[in-house]
PDB file of C-alpha atoms in Angstrom:
ATOM      1  CA  MET A   1     -19.646 -14.390 -33.223  1.00 54.00           C
ATOM      2  CA  SER A   2     -18.435 -17.992 -32.896  1.00 60.00           C
ATOM      3  CA  ARG A   3     -18.912 -19.728 -29.553  1.00 73.00           C
ATOM      4  CA  ASN A   4     -15.119 -20.215 -29.502  1.00 86.00           C
ATOM      5  CA  GLU A   5     -14.356 -16.503 -29.878  1.00 93.00           C
ATOM      6  CA  LEU A   6     -13.621 -14.497 -26.742  1.00 97.00           C
ATOM      7  CA  ARG A   7     -12.871 -10.777 -26.672  1.00 97.00           C
ATOM      8  CA  ILE A   8     -10.930  -9.570 -23.622  1.00 97.00           C
ATOM      9  CA  ALA A   9     -11.084  -5.901 -22.646  1.00 96.00           C
ATOM     10  CA  THR A  10      -8.024  -4.529 -20.882  1.00 93.00           C
ATOM     11  CA  ARG A  11      -6.260  -1.284 -20.172  1.00 88.00           C
ATOM     12  CA  ALA A  12      -3.332  -0.661 -22.489  1.00 85.00           C
ATOM     13  CA  SER A  13      -0.535  -0.390 -19.900  1.00 89.00           C
ATOM     14  CA  ALA A  14       2.239  -2.972 -19.873  1.00 92.00           C
ATOM     15  CA  LEU A  15       1.020  -4.417 -16.583  1.00 94.00           C
ATOM     16  CA  ALA A  16      -2.602  -4.612 -17.724  1.00 94.00           C
ATOM     17  CA  ARG A  17      -1.540  -6.353 -20.928  1.00 95.00           C
ATOM     18  CA  TRP A  18       0.507  -8.849 -18.917  1.00 96.00           C
ATOM     19  CA  GLN A  19      -2.602  -9.601 -16.888  1.00 97.00           C
ATOM     20  CA  ALA A  20      -4.795 -10.017 -19.978  1.00 97.00           C
ATOM     21  CA  ASP A  21      -2.176 -12.219 -21.662  1.00 97.00           C
ATOM     22  CA  HIS A  22      -1.930 -14.323 -18.504  1.00 98.00           C
ATOM     23  CA  VAL A  23      -5.689 -14.892 -18.388  1.00 98.00           C
ATOM     24  CA  ALA A  24      -5.680 -15.686 -22.109  1.00 98.00           C
ATOM     25  CA  ALA A  25      -2.938 -18.279 -21.559  1.00 98.00           C
ATOM     26  CA  LEU A  26      -4.885 -19.869 -18.700  1.00 98.00           C
ATOM     27  CA  LEU A  27      -8.014 -20.085 -20.848  1.00 98.00           C
ATOM     28  CA  THR A  28      -6.137 -21.473 -23.843  1.00 97.00           C
ATOM     29  CA  ALA A  29      -4.462 -24.119 -21.683  1.00 97.00           C
ATOM     30  CA  ARG A  30      -7.892 -25.409 -20.661  1.00 95.00           C
ATOM     31  CA  ASP A  31      -9.534 -24.956 -24.070  1.00 94.00           C
ATOM     32  CA  PRO A  32      -7.066 -24.962 -26.990  1.00 93.00           C
ATOM     33  CA  ASP A  33      -9.889 -24.176 -29.447  1.00 93.00           C
ATOM     34  CA  VAL A  34     -10.754 -20.819 -27.914  1.00 95.00           C
ATOM     35  CA  GLN A  35      -9.918 -17.858 -30.174  1.00 96.00           C
ATOM     36  CA  ILE A  36      -8.969 -14.836 -28.105  1.00 97.00           C
ATOM     37  CA  SER A  37      -8.689 -11.233 -29.205  1.00 97.00           C
ATOM     38  CA  PHE A  38      -8.032  -8.104 -27.145  1.00 96.00           C
ATOM     39  CA  VAL A  39      -9.963  -4.866 -26.849  1.00 95.00           C
ATOM     40  CA  PRO A  40      -7.607  -2.157 -25.474  1.00 91.00           C
ATOM     41  CA  VAL A  41      -9.245   0.569 -23.390  1.00 91.00           C
ATOM     42  CA  THR A  42      -7.728   3.858 -22.220  1.00 79.00           C
ATOM     43  CA  THR A  43      -9.447   5.020 -19.050  1.00 60.00           C
ATOM     44  CA  HIS A  44     -10.035   8.517 -17.708  1.00 52.00           C
ATOM     45  CA  ALA A  45      -7.559   7.733 -14.918  1.00 48.00           C
ATOM     46  CA  ASP A  46      -4.911   6.777 -17.497  1.00 47.00           C
ATOM     47  CA  ARG A  47      -5.407  10.106 -19.267  1.00 44.00           C
ATOM     48  CA  HIS A  48      -5.014  12.150 -16.066  1.00 37.00           C
ATOM     49  CA  LEU A  49      -1.981  10.696 -14.335  1.00 46.00           C
ATOM     50  CA  ASP A  50      -1.221  13.977 -12.555  1.00 48.00           C
ATOM     51  CA  VAL A  51      -4.504  13.965 -10.599  1.00 42.00           C
ATOM     52  CA  PRO A  52      -4.916  12.022  -7.323  1.00 45.00           C
ATOM     53  CA  ILE A  53      -7.192   9.000  -7.645  1.00 44.00           C
ATOM     54  CA  ALA A  54      -9.559  10.290  -4.960  1.00 47.00           C
ATOM     55  CA  GLU A  55     -10.236  13.389  -7.088  1.00 43.00           C
ATOM     56  CA  ILE A  56     -11.196  11.482 -10.241  1.00 37.00           C
ATOM     57  CA  GLY A  57     -13.472   8.835  -8.835  1.00 45.00           C
ATOM     58  CA  GLY A  58     -11.669   6.866  -6.140  1.00 48.00           C
ATOM     59  CA  LYS A  59     -11.620   3.074  -6.066  1.00 51.00           C
ATOM     60  CA  GLY A  60     -12.920   1.525  -9.274  1.00 54.00           C
ATOM     61  CA  VAL A  61     -11.813   4.388 -11.515  1.00 67.00           C
ATOM     62  CA  PHE A  62      -9.381   2.148 -13.431  1.00 72.00           C
ATOM     63  CA  ALA A  63     -12.041  -0.530 -13.937  1.00 85.00           C
ATOM     64  CA  LYS A  64     -15.134   1.385 -15.021  1.00 88.00           C
ATOM     65  CA  GLU A  65     -14.378   1.996 -18.679  1.00 88.00           C
ATOM     66  CA  VAL A  66     -13.074  -1.556 -19.126  1.00 93.00           C
ATOM     67  CA  GLN A  67     -16.342  -2.759 -17.604  1.00 94.00           C
ATOM     68  CA  TYR A  68     -18.335  -0.545 -19.982  1.00 94.00           C
ATOM     69  CA  ALA A  69     -16.709  -2.304 -22.932  1.00 94.00           C
ATOM     70  CA  VAL A  70     -18.223  -5.573 -21.685  1.00 96.00           C
ATOM     71  CA  LEU A  71     -21.610  -4.116 -20.749  1.00 96.00           C
ATOM     72  CA  GLU A  72     -21.912  -2.436 -24.160  1.00 95.00           C
ATOM     73  CA  GLY A  73     -21.061  -5.679 -25.985  1.00 95.00           C
ATOM     74  CA  ARG A  74     -17.700  -4.541 -27.384  1.00 95.00           C
ATOM     75  CA  ALA A  75     -15.973  -7.260 -25.357  1.00 97.00           C
ATOM     76  CA  ASP A  76     -16.959 -10.453 -23.546  1.00 97.00           C
ATOM     77  CA  VAL A  77     -14.497 -10.414 -20.646  1.00 97.00           C
ATOM     78  CA  ALA A  78     -12.792  -7.739 -18.565  1.00 96.00           C
ATOM     79  CA  VAL A  79      -9.487  -8.428 -16.797  1.00 96.00           C
ATOM     80  CA  HIS A  80      -8.539  -6.256 -13.834  1.00 94.00           C
ATOM     81  CA  SER A  81      -6.129  -6.036 -10.974  1.00 94.00           C
ATOM     82  CA  ALA A  82      -8.635  -7.182  -8.367  1.00 95.00           C
ATOM     83  CA  LYS A  83      -7.473  -4.405  -6.031  1.00 94.00           C
ATOM     84  CA  ASP A  84      -8.883  -1.870  -8.530  1.00 91.00           C
ATOM     85  CA  LEU A  85     -12.413  -3.255  -8.216  1.00 92.00           C
ATOM     86  CA  THR A  86     -15.037  -1.845  -5.898  1.00 89.00           C
ATOM     87  CA  ALA A  87     -16.275  -4.163  -3.149  1.00 88.00           C
ATOM     88  CA  THR A  88     -19.412  -5.227  -5.017  1.00 87.00           C
ATOM     89  CA  SER A  89     -19.854  -6.045  -8.701  1.00 85.00           C
ATOM     90  CA  SER A  90     -21.482  -3.494 -10.989  1.00 86.00           C
ATOM     91  CA  ASP A  91     -25.033  -4.176 -12.176  1.00 89.00           C
ATOM     92  CA  GLY A  92     -24.989  -6.535 -15.127  1.00 96.00           C
ATOM     93  CA  LEU A  93     -21.521  -7.921 -14.376  1.00 97.00           C
ATOM     94  CA  ALA A  94     -20.312 -11.002 -12.528  1.00 97.00           C
ATOM     95  CA  LEU A  95     -16.881 -11.579 -11.007  1.00 97.00           C
ATOM     96  CA  ALA A  96     -16.652 -14.947 -12.717  1.00 98.00           C
ATOM     97  CA  ALA A  97     -13.089 -15.944 -11.837  1.00 98.00           C
ATOM     98  CA  VAL A  98     -10.157 -15.214  -9.578  1.00 98.00           C
ATOM     99  CA  PRO A  99      -7.148 -17.189 -10.878  1.00 98.00           C
ATOM    100  CA  GLU A 100      -4.338 -18.264  -8.583  1.00 98.00           C
ATOM    101  CA  ARG A 101      -3.227 -15.196  -6.660  1.00 98.00           C
ATOM    102  CA  GLY A 102       0.228 -13.714  -7.034  1.00 98.00           C
ATOM    103  CA  ASP A 103       2.348 -12.058  -4.362  1.00 98.00           C
ATOM    104  CA  SER A 104       0.101  -9.848  -2.237  1.00 98.00           C
ATOM    105  CA  ARG A 105       2.903  -7.958  -0.475  1.00 98.00           C
ATOM    106  CA  ASP A 106       4.210  -4.413  -0.886  1.00 98.00           C
ATOM    107  CA  ALA A 107       7.751  -3.657  -2.019  1.00 98.00           C
ATOM    108  CA  LEU A 108      10.099  -0.723  -1.460  1.00 98.00           C
ATOM    109  CA  ALA A 109      11.871   0.014  -4.747  1.00 97.00           C
ATOM    110  CA  GLY A 110      15.088   1.980  -4.769  1.00 95.00           C
ATOM    111  CA  ALA A 111      16.425   1.142  -1.323  1.00 96.00           C
ATOM    112  CA  SER A 112      15.813  -0.889   1.784  1.00 97.00           C
ATOM    113  CA  LEU A 113      14.012   0.791   4.661  1.00 97.00           C
ATOM    114  CA  ASP A 114      17.118   0.656   6.854  1.00 96.00           C
ATOM    115  CA  GLY A 115      19.200   2.017   3.993  1.00 97.00           C
ATOM    116  CA  LEU A 116      17.236   5.255   3.677  1.00 97.00           C
ATOM    117  CA  PRO A 117      18.861   8.297   5.312  1.00 97.00           C
ATOM    118  CA  PRO A 118      16.851  10.418   7.775  1.00 97.00           C
ATOM    119  CA  GLY A 119      14.377  12.674   5.959  1.00 97.00           C
ATOM    120  CA  ALA A 120      14.528  10.665   2.742  1.00 97.00           C
ATOM    121  CA  VAL A 121      11.701  11.300   0.264  1.00 97.00           C
ATOM    122  CA  VAL A 122       9.543   8.203  -0.351  1.00 97.00           C
ATOM    123  CA  GLY A 123       6.690   8.150  -2.851  1.00 97.00           C
ATOM    124  CA  THR A 124       3.298   6.478  -2.584  1.00 94.00           C
ATOM    125  CA  GLY A 125      -0.202   7.405  -3.658  1.00 89.00           C
ATOM    126  CA  SER A 126      -1.768   5.162  -1.034  1.00 91.00           C
ATOM    127  CA  ALA A 127      -3.033   6.370   2.344  1.00 91.00           C
ATOM    128  CA  ARG A 128      -2.769   2.773   3.577  1.00 94.00           C
ATOM    129  CA  ARG A 129       0.910   2.590   2.713  1.00 95.00           C
ATOM    130  CA  ARG A 130       1.544   6.082   4.031  1.00 94.00           C
ATOM    131  CA  VAL A 131       0.314   5.397   7.596  1.00 94.00           C
ATOM    132  CA  GLN A 132       2.081   2.042   7.823  1.00 95.00           C
ATOM    133  CA  LEU A 133       5.327   3.403   6.423  1.00 95.00           C
ATOM    134  CA  ALA A 134       5.195   6.262   8.917  1.00 93.00           C
ATOM    135  CA  GLY A 135       4.805   3.703  11.670  1.00 93.00           C
ATOM    136  CA  LEU A 136       7.975   1.954  10.515  1.00 95.00           C
ATOM    137  CA  ARG A 137      10.028   5.137   9.945  1.00 95.00           C
ATOM    138  CA  ASP A 138       8.531   8.371  11.285  1.00 94.00           C
ATOM    139  CA  ASP A 139      11.469  10.440  10.024  1.00 96.00           C
ATOM    140  CA  LEU A 140      10.729   9.970   6.318  1.00 97.00           C
ATOM    141  CA  GLU A 141       9.151  12.556   4.013  1.00 96.00           C
ATOM    142  CA  ILE A 142       6.289  10.694   2.338  1.00 95.00           C
ATOM    143  CA  VAL A 143       4.958  12.311  -0.845  1.00 94.00           C
ATOM    144  CA  GLY A 144       2.230  11.511  -3.377  1.00 92.00           C
ATOM    145  CA  LEU A 145       2.918   9.373  -6.422  1.00 91.00           C
ATOM    146  CA  ARG A 146       0.922   8.291  -9.500  1.00 81.00           C
ATOM    147  CA  GLY A 147       1.638   6.831 -12.923  1.00 86.00           C
ATOM    148  CA  ASN A 148       2.521   3.456 -14.375  1.00 87.00           C
ATOM    149  CA  ILE A 149       5.333   1.374 -12.933  1.00 92.00           C
ATOM    150  CA  ALA A 150       7.940   2.746 -15.338  1.00 91.00           C
ATOM    151  CA  THR A 151       6.954   6.326 -14.486  1.00 92.00           C
ATOM    152  CA  ARG A 152       7.103   5.632 -10.767  1.00 94.00           C
ATOM    153  CA  LEU A 153      10.492   3.952 -10.972  1.00 95.00           C
ATOM    154  CA  GLY A 154      11.663   6.941 -13.000  1.00 94.00           C
ATOM    155  CA  ARG A 155      11.201   9.132  -9.916  1.00 94.00           C
ATOM    156  CA  VAL A 156      13.897   7.069  -8.225  1.00 95.00           C
ATOM    157  CA  GLU A 157      16.137   7.037 -11.273  1.00 94.00           C
ATOM    158  CA  ASP A 158      16.073  10.823 -11.652  1.00 95.00           C
ATOM    159  CA  GLY A 159      16.677  11.382  -7.947  1.00 93.00           C
ATOM    160  CA  THR A 160      13.303  12.980  -7.240  1.00 94.00           C
ATOM    161  CA  MET A 161      12.619  10.293  -4.665  1.00 97.00           C
ATOM    162  CA  ALA A 162      14.896   7.998  -2.708  1.00 97.00           C
ATOM    163  CA  ALA A 163      12.421   5.118  -2.929  1.00 97.00           C
ATOM    164  CA  ILE A 164       8.815   4.289  -3.805  1.00 97.00           C
ATOM    165  CA  VAL A 165       6.342   1.760  -2.445  1.00 97.00           C
ATOM    166  CA  VAL A 166       4.657  -0.457  -5.058  1.00 96.00           C
ATOM    167  CA  ALA A 167       3.005  -3.849  -5.253  1.00 96.00           C
ATOM    168  CA  ALA A 168       5.572  -6.653  -5.356  1.00 97.00           C
ATOM    169  CA  ALA A 169       3.400  -8.509  -7.883  1.00 97.00           C
ATOM    170  CA  ALA A 170       3.613  -5.597 -10.324  1.00 96.00           C
ATOM    171  CA  LEU A 171       7.407  -5.648 -10.232  1.00 96.00           C
ATOM    172  CA  GLU A 172       7.507  -9.420 -10.594  1.00 97.00           C
ATOM    173  CA  ARG A 173       5.112  -9.482 -13.557  1.00 97.00           C
ATOM    174  CA  LEU A 174       7.184  -6.903 -15.413  1.00 96.00           C
ATOM    175  CA  ASP A 175      10.504  -8.631 -14.620  1.00 96.00           C
ATOM    176  CA  LEU A 176      11.501  -5.710 -12.390  1.00 96.00           C
ATOM    177  CA  LEU A 177      11.687  -7.463  -9.051  1.00 96.00           C
ATOM    178  CA  ALA A 178      15.430  -6.785  -8.926  1.00 95.00           C
ATOM    179  CA  ARG A 179      14.537  -3.122  -8.401  1.00 95.00           C
ATOM    180  CA  ALA A 180      13.040  -3.946  -4.998  1.00 96.00           C
ATOM    181  CA  GLY A 181      15.326  -3.039  -2.116  1.00 96.00           C
ATOM    182  CA  GLN A 182      12.915  -4.684   0.302  1.00 97.00           C
ATOM    183  CA  ILE A 183       9.673  -6.641   0.270  1.00 98.00           C
ATOM    184  CA  PHE A 184       7.565  -5.967   3.342  1.00 98.00           C
ATOM    185  CA  GLY A 185       6.147  -8.887   5.260  1.00 97.00           C
ATOM    186  CA  VAL A 186       2.403  -8.679   5.849  1.00 96.00           C
ATOM    187  CA  ASP A 187       3.164  -8.291   9.547  1.00 95.00           C
ATOM    188  CA  GLU A 188       4.968  -5.037   8.660  1.00 96.00           C
ATOM    189  CA  MET A 189       2.580  -3.699   6.026  1.00 97.00           C
ATOM    190  CA  ILE A 190      -0.928  -5.095   5.495  1.00 98.00           C
ATOM    191  CA  PRO A 191      -1.647  -5.129   1.739  1.00 97.00           C
ATOM    192  CA  GLN A 192      -4.488  -3.492  -0.098  1.00 96.00           C
ATOM    193  CA  VAL A 193      -7.660  -5.553  -0.424  1.00 96.00           C
ATOM    194  CA  ALA A 194      -7.164  -8.180  -3.187  1.00 97.00           C
ATOM    195  CA  GLN A 195      -3.626  -7.007  -3.998  1.00 97.00           C
ATOM    196  CA  GLY A 196      -1.765  -9.490  -6.192  1.00 98.00           C
ATOM    197  CA  ALA A 197      -4.993 -11.103  -7.440  1.00 98.00           C
ATOM    198  CA  LEU A 198      -6.700 -10.787 -10.809  1.00 98.00           C
ATOM    199  CA  GLY A 199     -10.433 -10.304 -11.196  1.00 97.00           C
ATOM    200  CA  VAL A 200     -12.088 -11.592 -14.373  1.00 98.00           C
ATOM    201  CA  GLU A 201     -15.557 -10.249 -15.117  1.00 97.00           C
ATOM    202  CA  CYS A 202     -18.202 -10.950 -17.742  1.00 97.00           C
ATOM    203  CA  ARG A 203     -21.865 -10.121 -18.240  1.00 97.00           C
ATOM    204  CA  SER A 204     -23.986 -11.726 -15.550  1.00 97.00           C
ATOM    205  CA  ASP A 205     -26.374 -13.220 -18.138  1.00 97.00           C
ATOM    206  CA  ASP A 206     -23.592 -14.721 -20.283  1.00 96.00           C
ATOM    207  CA  ASP A 207     -23.798 -18.282 -18.997  1.00 96.00           C
ATOM    208  CA  ALA A 208     -21.414 -19.721 -21.597  1.00 95.00           C
ATOM    209  CA  THR A 209     -18.631 -17.294 -20.657  1.00 97.00           C
ATOM    210  CA  ILE A 210     -19.295 -17.750 -16.945  1.00 97.00           C
ATOM    211  CA  ASP A 211     -18.839 -21.511 -17.415  1.00 96.00           C
ATOM    212  CA  ARG A 212     -15.657 -20.997 -19.423  1.00 96.00           C
ATOM    213  CA  LEU A 213     -14.147 -18.624 -16.860  1.00 97.00           C
ATOM    214  CA  ALA A 214     -14.989 -21.000 -14.009  1.00 97.00           C
ATOM    215  CA  ARG A 215     -12.291 -23.301 -15.397  1.00 97.00           C
ATOM    216  CA  ILE A 216      -9.541 -20.847 -14.412  1.00 98.00           C
ATOM    217  CA  GLN A 217     -10.848 -20.134 -10.924  1.00 98.00           C
ATOM    218  CA  ASP A 218      -8.519 -20.939  -8.016  1.00 98.00           C
ATOM    219  CA  PRO A 219     -10.827 -21.698  -5.057  1.00 97.00           C
ATOM    220  CA  PRO A 220      -8.437 -20.688  -2.228  1.00 97.00           C
ATOM    221  CA  SER A 221      -7.607 -17.427  -3.998  1.00 98.00           C
ATOM    222  CA  ARG A 222     -11.307 -16.723  -4.512  1.00 98.00           C
ATOM    223  CA  LEU A 223     -12.041 -17.272  -0.815  1.00 98.00           C
ATOM    224  CA  ARG A 224      -9.234 -14.917   0.186  1.00 98.00           C
ATOM    225  CA  VAL A 225     -10.374 -12.204  -2.224  1.00 98.00           C
ATOM    226  CA  ASP A 226     -14.036 -12.607  -1.239  1.00 97.00           C
ATOM    227  CA  ALA A 227     -13.136 -12.222   2.445  1.00 98.00           C
ATOM    228  CA  GLU A 228     -11.101  -9.080   1.787  1.00 97.00           C
ATOM    229  CA  ARG A 229     -13.813  -7.585  -0.438  1.00 96.00           C
ATOM    230  CA  ALA A 230     -16.396  -8.299   2.266  1.00 97.00           C
ATOM    231  CA  PHE A 231     -14.208  -6.279   4.627  1.00 97.00           C
ATOM    232  CA  LEU A 232     -14.173  -3.377   2.174  1.00 95.00           C
ATOM    233  CA  ALA A 233     -17.898  -3.660   1.550  1.00 95.00           C
ATOM    234  CA  ARG A 234     -18.646  -3.322   5.262  1.00 95.00           C
ATOM    235  CA  LEU A 235     -16.419  -0.244   5.443  1.00 92.00           C
ATOM    236  CA  GLY A 236     -18.509   1.359   2.734  1.00 86.00           C
ATOM    237  CA  GLY A 237     -17.422  -0.184  -0.567  1.00 67.00           C
ATOM    238  CA  ASP A 238     -15.263   2.743  -1.683  1.00 64.00           C
ATOM    239  CA  CYS A 239     -13.556   3.559   1.587  1.00 66.00           C
ATOM    240  CA  ASP A 240     -10.770   6.092   1.093  1.00 73.00           C
ATOM    241  CA  LEU A 241      -9.494   5.845   4.655  1.00 80.00           C
ATOM    242  CA  PRO A 242      -6.198   4.042   5.345  1.00 91.00           C
ATOM    243  CA  ALA A 243      -7.428   0.438   5.323  1.00 95.00           C
ATOM    244  CA  GLY A 244      -6.085  -2.923   4.230  1.00 96.00           C
ATOM    245  CA  ALA A 245      -6.749  -6.610   4.726  1.00 98.00           C
ATOM    246  CA  HIS A 246      -4.963  -9.889   4.089  1.00 98.00           C
ATOM    247  CA  ALA A 247      -6.663 -13.281   4.198  1.00 98.00           C
ATOM    248  CA  THR A 248      -5.074 -16.736   4.262  1.00 98.00           C
ATOM    249  CA  VAL A 249      -6.485 -20.242   3.876  1.00 97.00           C
ATOM    250  CA  ASP A 250      -5.066 -23.299   5.617  1.00 92.00           C
ATOM    251  CA  ASP A 251      -6.239 -26.605   7.080  1.00 88.00           C
ATOM    252  CA  GLY A 252      -7.681 -24.751  10.047  1.00 84.00           C
ATOM    253  CA  GLY A 253      -9.905 -22.491   7.996  1.00 95.00           C
ATOM    254  CA  LEU A 254      -9.893 -18.907   6.746  1.00 97.00           C
ATOM    255  CA  GLN A 255      -8.126 -16.103   8.609  1.00 97.00           C
ATOM    256  CA  ILE A 256      -8.106 -12.391   7.854  1.00 98.00           C
ATOM    257  CA  THR A 257      -6.035  -9.619   9.395  1.00 98.00           C
ATOM    258  CA  GLY A 258      -6.698  -5.972   8.687  1.00 98.00           C
ATOM    259  CA  ILE A 259      -5.942  -2.390   9.610  1.00 97.00           C
ATOM    260  CA  LEU A 260      -7.990   0.771   9.682  1.00 95.00           C
ATOM    261  CA  ALA A 261      -7.069   4.329  10.626  1.00 92.00           C
ATOM    262  CA  SER A 262      -9.167   7.465  10.815  1.00 83.00           C
ATOM    263  CA  GLU A 263      -8.428  10.748   9.079  1.00 70.00           C
ATOM    264  CA  SER A 264      -7.732  12.416  12.398  1.00 61.00           C
ATOM    265  CA  GLN A 265      -5.697   9.594  13.952  1.00 65.00           C
ATOM    266  CA  GLY A 266      -2.939   8.301  11.722  1.00 73.00           C
ATOM    267  CA  THR A 267      -2.010   5.268  13.815  1.00 85.00           C
ATOM    268  CA  PRO A 268      -3.965   2.298  12.426  1.00 93.00           C
ATOM    269  CA  GLN A 269      -5.816  -0.234  14.529  1.00 95.00           C
ATOM    270  CA  ARG A 270      -5.276  -3.930  13.758  1.00 96.00           C
ATOM    271  CA  ALA A 271      -7.444  -7.015  14.275  1.00 97.00           C
ATOM    272  CA  THR A 272      -7.649 -10.668  13.173  1.00 97.00           C
ATOM    273  CA  VAL A 273     -10.719 -12.864  12.650  1.00 97.00           C
ATOM    274  CA  ARG A 274     -10.965 -16.574  11.811  1.00 96.00           C
ATOM    275  CA  ASP A 275     -13.794 -18.711  10.409  1.00 96.00           C
ATOM    276  CA  GLU A 276     -14.392 -21.731   8.193  1.00 95.00           C
ATOM    277  CA  SER A 277     -13.027 -21.731   4.650  1.00 94.00           C
ATOM    278  CA  THR A 278     -16.362 -21.503   2.825  1.00 95.00           C
ATOM    279  CA  SER A 279     -18.075 -18.757   0.834  1.00 95.00           C
ATOM    280  CA  ALA A 280     -20.249 -17.994   3.850  1.00 96.00           C
ATOM    281  CA  GLY A 281     -17.177 -17.989   6.089  1.00 96.00           C
ATOM    282  CA  ALA A 282     -15.444 -15.512   3.780  1.00 97.00           C
ATOM    283  CA  LEU A 283     -18.366 -13.119   4.066  1.00 97.00           C
ATOM    284  CA  ARG A 284     -18.478 -13.502   7.834  1.00 97.00           C
ATOM    285  CA  VAL A 285     -14.764 -12.955   8.503  1.00 97.00           C
ATOM    286  CA  GLY A 286     -14.516  -9.907   6.278  1.00 97.00           C
ATOM    287  CA  THR A 287     -17.611  -8.331   7.761  1.00 97.00           C
ATOM    288  CA  ALA A 288     -16.607  -9.157  11.345  1.00 98.00           C
ATOM    289  CA  LEU A 289     -13.128  -7.725  10.836  1.00 98.00           C
ATOM    290  CA  ALA A 290     -14.527  -4.451   9.543  1.00 96.00           C
ATOM    291  CA  GLU A 291     -16.986  -4.210  12.421  1.00 96.00           C
ATOM    292  CA  GLN A 292     -14.248  -4.779  14.983  1.00 97.00           C
ATOM    293  CA  LEU A 293     -12.049  -2.084  13.453  1.00 96.00           C
ATOM    294  CA  LEU A 294     -14.909   0.374  13.023  1.00 94.00           C
ATOM    295  CA  ALA A 295     -15.680  -0.026  16.712  1.00 94.00           C
ATOM    296  CA  LEU A 296     -12.074   0.918  17.501  1.00 92.00           C
ATOM    297  CA  VAL A 297     -11.664   3.719  14.970  1.00 87.00           C
ATOM    298  CA  GLY A 298     -15.175   5.043  14.319  1.00 71.00           C
ATOM    299  CA  PRO A 299     -17.367   5.186  11.163  1.00 59.00           C
ATOM    300  CA  ALA A 300     -15.445   5.197   7.835  1.00 51.00           C
ATOM    301  CA  SER A 301     -17.417   8.077   6.366  1.00 47.00           C
TER     302      SER A 301
END
């Protein structure tokens, strides 16, 4: 294979292809000679859209088979929604780039929160969203939801649900942001770890690809994602409790705010930690945030 050829593995959904195309455009802008091809992958999770994520592998289930394509040499690069990645990289892989992060917030599609009648049915497959939504409106009927964005929006269109909670970035990337009745501020609903960011992986011994991917890294976005992943790692790496974190970078350093709830107590605890905006600072703030919340809630196991 030519040094200028790069094979990108991606799931076949419209959103995953947008993400792969976006990374390809970023790479081409920095190296017009690169020749990019795509390796579509259908994952086990994509084939079983009626089964809750926790029952088919939990966090990382959407990423594993895309990662295998790289590890087995069928592709050179894997592009993921960073929120789908586990807290630590798989053996043999490196998270080589986090491009500039998109909108990290959650959106309510179909209605605004105030516009929902009492007892309205709202769909989400996320325990994190469920506990925070219940804290905003305890009269709603919150039900499970899976599928791609079109399938989820279809539940609103056919009247099965009055509204659904989805990532604002997903709607924006598919030109569907007009379907959002409300976008929640992070003070109302803490996002999922790394939501709105892309994670670009390659083999950890592929120095040439690591160097090429470094050109599309956005340092502030990487610090934010690293801090949030450190939070998840301290919780256990594949924590299925209601948990979320949101980091920001400014002139004063790196700040992260997060929530954590237990299975028995639905009301989440919240905390904020601040440190310097360095790689070491990102690890410290994420870890410290998790430890503070674990002390309030109890072990996430």
